[in-house]
Coordinates of C-alpha atoms in Angstrom, one line a residue:
X29 CA -6.2 -33.4 15.9
X30 CA -5.8 -36.8 17.4
X31 CA -6.5 -39.9 14.9
X32 CA -8.9 -42.4 16.0
X33 CA -9.7 -45.8 14.7
X34 CA -11.9 -48.9 15.2
X35 CA -10.2 -52.2 15.4
X36 CA -12.0 -55.5 13.9
X37 CA -13.8 -56.1 16.9
X38 CA -15.9 -53.1 16.1
X39 CA -16.7 -53.9 12.3
X40 CA -19.7 -55.2 12.7
X41 CA -21.0 -53.2 15.9
X42 CA -23.1 -50.1 16.1
X43 CA -21.5 -48.3 18.4
X44 CA -21.3 -44.6 18.3
X45 CA -18.5 -42.5 20.0
X46 CA -18.0 -38.7 20.0
X47 CA -14.7 -36.9 20.6
X48 CA -14.5 -32.8 21.7
X49 CA -10.8 -31.6 21.3
X50 CA -10.0 -28.4 22.8
X51 CA -7.2 -25.7 22.9
X52 CA -8.0 -23.8 26.2
X53 CA -6.5 -20.3 26.3
X54 CA -4.3 -19.2 29.0
X55 CA -6.3 -19.5 32.7
X56 CA -6.0 -15.6 32.9
X57 CA -8.5 -15.6 30.0
X58 CA -11.1 -17.7 31.5
X59 CA -14.4 -16.3 33.0
X60 CA -14.8 -18.6 36.3
X61 CA -17.5 -16.3 37.7
X62 CA -19.6 -17.1 34.4
X63 CA -19.0 -20.8 34.5
X64 CA -20.2 -20.6 38.3
X65 CA -23.5 -18.9 37.4
X66 CA -24.0 -21.5 34.7
X67 CA -23.6 -24.4 37.4
X68 CA -25.9 -22.8 39.4
X69 CA -28.6 -22.2 36.8
X70 CA -28.3 -25.7 35.4
X71 CA -28.7 -27.4 38.8
X72 CA -31.7 -24.9 39.4
X73 CA -33.4 -26.3 36.5
X74 CA -32.8 -29.6 37.1
X75 CA -34.3 -29.4 40.9
X76 CA -37.3 -27.9 39.1
X77 CA -37.4 -30.1 36.1
X78 CA -37.1 -33.2 38.6
X79 CA -39.2 -32.0 41.7
X80 CA -41.0 -35.2 41.6
X81 CA -38.0 -37.5 40.7
X82 CA -38.7 -41.1 40.5
X83 CA -35.2 -43.2 39.6
X84 CA -37.3 -46.2 37.9
X85 CA -39.3 -43.6 35.8
X86 CA -36.0 -41.5 34.9
X87 CA -33.1 -44.2 34.4
X88 CA -35.4 -47.4 33.9
X89 CA -34.9 -47.6 30.4
X90 CA -31.9 -45.1 30.2
X91 CA -29.4 -47.1 27.5
X92 CA -26.6 -46.4 29.6
X93 CA -28.1 -47.3 32.9
X94 CA -29.1 -50.8 31.1
X95 CA -25.6 -51.3 29.8
X96 CA -23.8 -50.9 33.1
X97 CA -26.4 -53.1 34.5
X98 CA -25.3 -56.3 32.3
X99 CA -21.9 -55.5 34.2
X100 CA -23.5 -55.7 37.4
X101 CA -22.5 -51.9 38.0
X102 CA -24.7 -48.6 38.6
X103 CA -24.4 -46.1 36.2
X104 CA -22.2 -43.4 37.6
X105 CA -24.1 -40.5 36.1
X106 CA -27.2 -41.5 38.2
X107 CA -25.1 -41.3 41.3
X108 CA -23.8 -38.0 40.6
X109 CA -27.1 -36.8 39.3
X110 CA -28.7 -37.8 42.8
X111 CA -25.6 -36.4 44.8
X112 CA -26.1 -32.8 43.6
X113 CA -29.6 -32.6 42.4
X114 CA -31.5 -34.4 45.3
X115 CA -28.8 -34.7 48.3
X116 CA -27.7 -31.1 47.7
X117 CA -24.2 -31.9 48.0
X118 CA -21.9 -29.3 46.6
X119 CA -20.9 -29.2 43.0
X120 CA -17.4 -30.1 42.4
X121 CA -15.0 -26.6 42.3
X122 CA -11.5 -27.3 41.8
X123 CA -10.7 -28.2 38.1
X124 CA -12.9 -26.4 35.7
X125 CA -11.7 -28.5 32.9
X126 CA -13.2 -31.8 34.6
X127 CA -16.2 -29.9 35.8
X128 CA -17.4 -28.9 32.2
X129 CA -17.8 -32.8 31.6
X130 CA -19.4 -33.5 35.2
X131 CA -22.2 -30.6 34.3
X132 CA -22.7 -32.3 31.0
X133 CA -23.3 -35.6 32.1
X134 CA -25.9 -34.4 35.0
X135 CA -27.7 -32.3 32.5
X136 CA -27.8 -34.7 29.6
X137 CA -27.5 -38.2 31.5
X138 CA -24.6 -39.1 28.7
X139 CA -21.3 -40.1 29.8
X140 CA -18.0 -38.4 29.1
X141 CA -14.4 -38.3 30.4
X142 CA -11.6 -35.8 30.4
X143 CA -8.3 -36.6 28.9
X144 CA -5.1 -34.3 28.4
X145 CA -4.4 -34.7 24.7
X146 CA -0.7 -33.9 25.1
X147 CA -0.3 -37.3 27.3
X148 CA -1.8 -39.5 24.6
X149 CA 1.0 -41.2 22.6
X150 CA 0.1 -41.8 19.2
X151 CA -3.2 -42.6 17.1
X152 CA -6.0 -44.1 19.6
X153 CA -7.5 -47.1 18.7
X154 CA -11.4 -47.8 20.0
X155 CA -12.0 -51.6 20.9
X156 CA -14.5 -54.1 22.2
X157 CA -12.3 -55.8 24.8
X158 CA -12.3 -59.9 24.9
X159 CA -10.9 -60.4 28.5
X160 CA -9.8 -58.5 31.6
X161 CA -6.8 -56.1 30.8
X162 CA -5.4 -54.1 34.0
X163 CA -4.3 -50.4 33.9
X164 CA -3.7 -47.8 36.2
X165 CA -6.7 -45.7 37.3
X166 CA -6.4 -42.8 38.6
X167 CA -7.0 -43.8 42.3
X168 CA -6.4 -47.7 41.8
X169 CA -5.7 -50.1 39.3
X170 CA -8.8 -50.5 37.1
X171 CA -9.4 -53.4 34.7
X172 CA -11.5 -53.9 31.3
X173 CA -14.2 -56.2 31.1
X174 CA -15.1 -58.6 28.1
X175 CA -17.7 -56.8 25.9
X176 CA -16.7 -53.6 27.4
X177 CA -15.8 -50.3 25.0
X178 CA -12.3 -49.5 25.3
X179 CA -9.7 -47.4 24.0
X180 CA -6.0 -47.5 23.8
X181 CA -3.0 -45.5 22.4
X182 CA 0.9 -46.4 21.9
X183 CA 1.4 -46.8 25.7
X184 CA -1.7 -48.5 26.8
X185 CA -5.0 -48.3 27.5
X186 CA -6.7 -44.7 28.1
X187 CA -10.1 -45.9 29.3
X188 CA -13.0 -48.1 29.8
X189 CA -16.5 -47.1 29.2
X190 CA -17.2 -49.3 32.5
X191 CA -14.2 -48.8 34.6
X192 CA -13.4 -45.2 33.6
X193 CA -10.1 -43.0 32.5
X194 CA -6.2 -44.2 32.8
X195 CA -4.0 -42.2 35.3
X196 CA -1.5 -41.4 32.3
X197 CA -3.7 -39.3 30.3
X198 CA -6.0 -38.2 32.8
X199 CA -6.7 -34.2 32.5
X200 CA -5.3 -32.5 35.5
X201 CA -5.8 -28.7 36.4
X202 CA -2.7 -27.5 34.2
X203 CA -4.0 -29.5 31.0
X204 CA -4.8 -27.2 28.3
X205 CA -5.0 -29.0 25.1
X206 CA -8.3 -31.3 26.2
X207 CA -10.0 -34.7 25.0
X208 CA -13.4 -34.9 25.9
X209 CA -14.5 -38.6 24.7
X210 CA -18.2 -38.8 24.9
X211 CA -19.4 -42.2 25.0
X212 CA -22.4 -44.0 23.3
X213 CA -23.9 -47.9 23.8
X214 CA -25.2 -50.3 21.4
X215 CA -29.0 -48.2 21.7
X216 CA -27.4 -44.7 21.6
X217 CA -27.6 -42.5 18.3
X218 CA -25.3 -40.5 16.8
X219 CA -27.7 -37.8 17.5
X220 CA -27.8 -38.3 21.0
X221 CA -24.0 -37.8 21.1
X222 CA -24.0 -34.6 18.9
X223 CA -26.6 -32.7 21.3
X224 CA -24.2 -33.7 24.4
X225 CA -21.2 -32.4 22.4
X226 CA -23.2 -29.3 21.6
X227 CA -23.8 -29.0 25.5
X228 CA -20.6 -29.3 26.0
X229 CA -19.3 -26.7 23.6
X230 CA -21.6 -24.3 25.1
X231 CA -20.2 -25.0 28.7
X232 CA -16.7 -24.8 27.0
X233 CA -17.2 -21.3 25.8
X234 CA -18.8 -20.0 29.0
X235 CA -15.6 -20.3 30.7
X236 CA -13.1 -19.8 28.1
X237 CA -14.6 -17.8 25.1
X238 CA -11.5 -18.1 23.1
X239 CA -11.0 -21.9 23.3
X240 CA -10.4 -23.5 20.0
X241 CA -13.2 -26.6 19.7
X242 CA -13.1 -29.7 17.4
X243 CA -16.3 -31.8 17.4
X244 CA -16.5 -35.4 15.6
X245 CA -18.8 -38.5 15.8
X246 CA -16.7 -41.6 14.9

């Protein structure tokens, strides 16, 4: 199990964080058909629920939307939701390990990520950045922002809430020991994260009934 700790920058801040650690069974034991059926069912439910979608009504008071807006950024989950649910663009069909988190995000509106736990070097320190720090993202060089919620291991930054996941620890199709961080904000509650983690576990078990799962809020 990965050891998480908060540094002094988070000592006097309420900033919940969830961690879902999963050991996936070999791929031949996965039920891809059941997962795809789940994806189709969840998207159909979203289309029905948001038939009269109004962006401001849905997202205007969303804590993640407002947090990203402070950094002059658009909340990526909103764009993912609109792309799949409103614009009928295809749901990703490449790496179910990451698609589980994507599905959880568009159904709960809570931000997650996907890391290969075997690539994480030692303990993970959660901290609030006080300056810009560059790190390698999956497609380009990324950086942290002042007052950005971040994490590092012994080898460097592994995620920024605002910028995303680093390249070194990002989950690949071959990853079998996986960390799904579930992010909070100053206005999020542990109960919100626990609800999202419960949804994530249901999706994981649909794909891989034999998966070993551990959930924590920190």
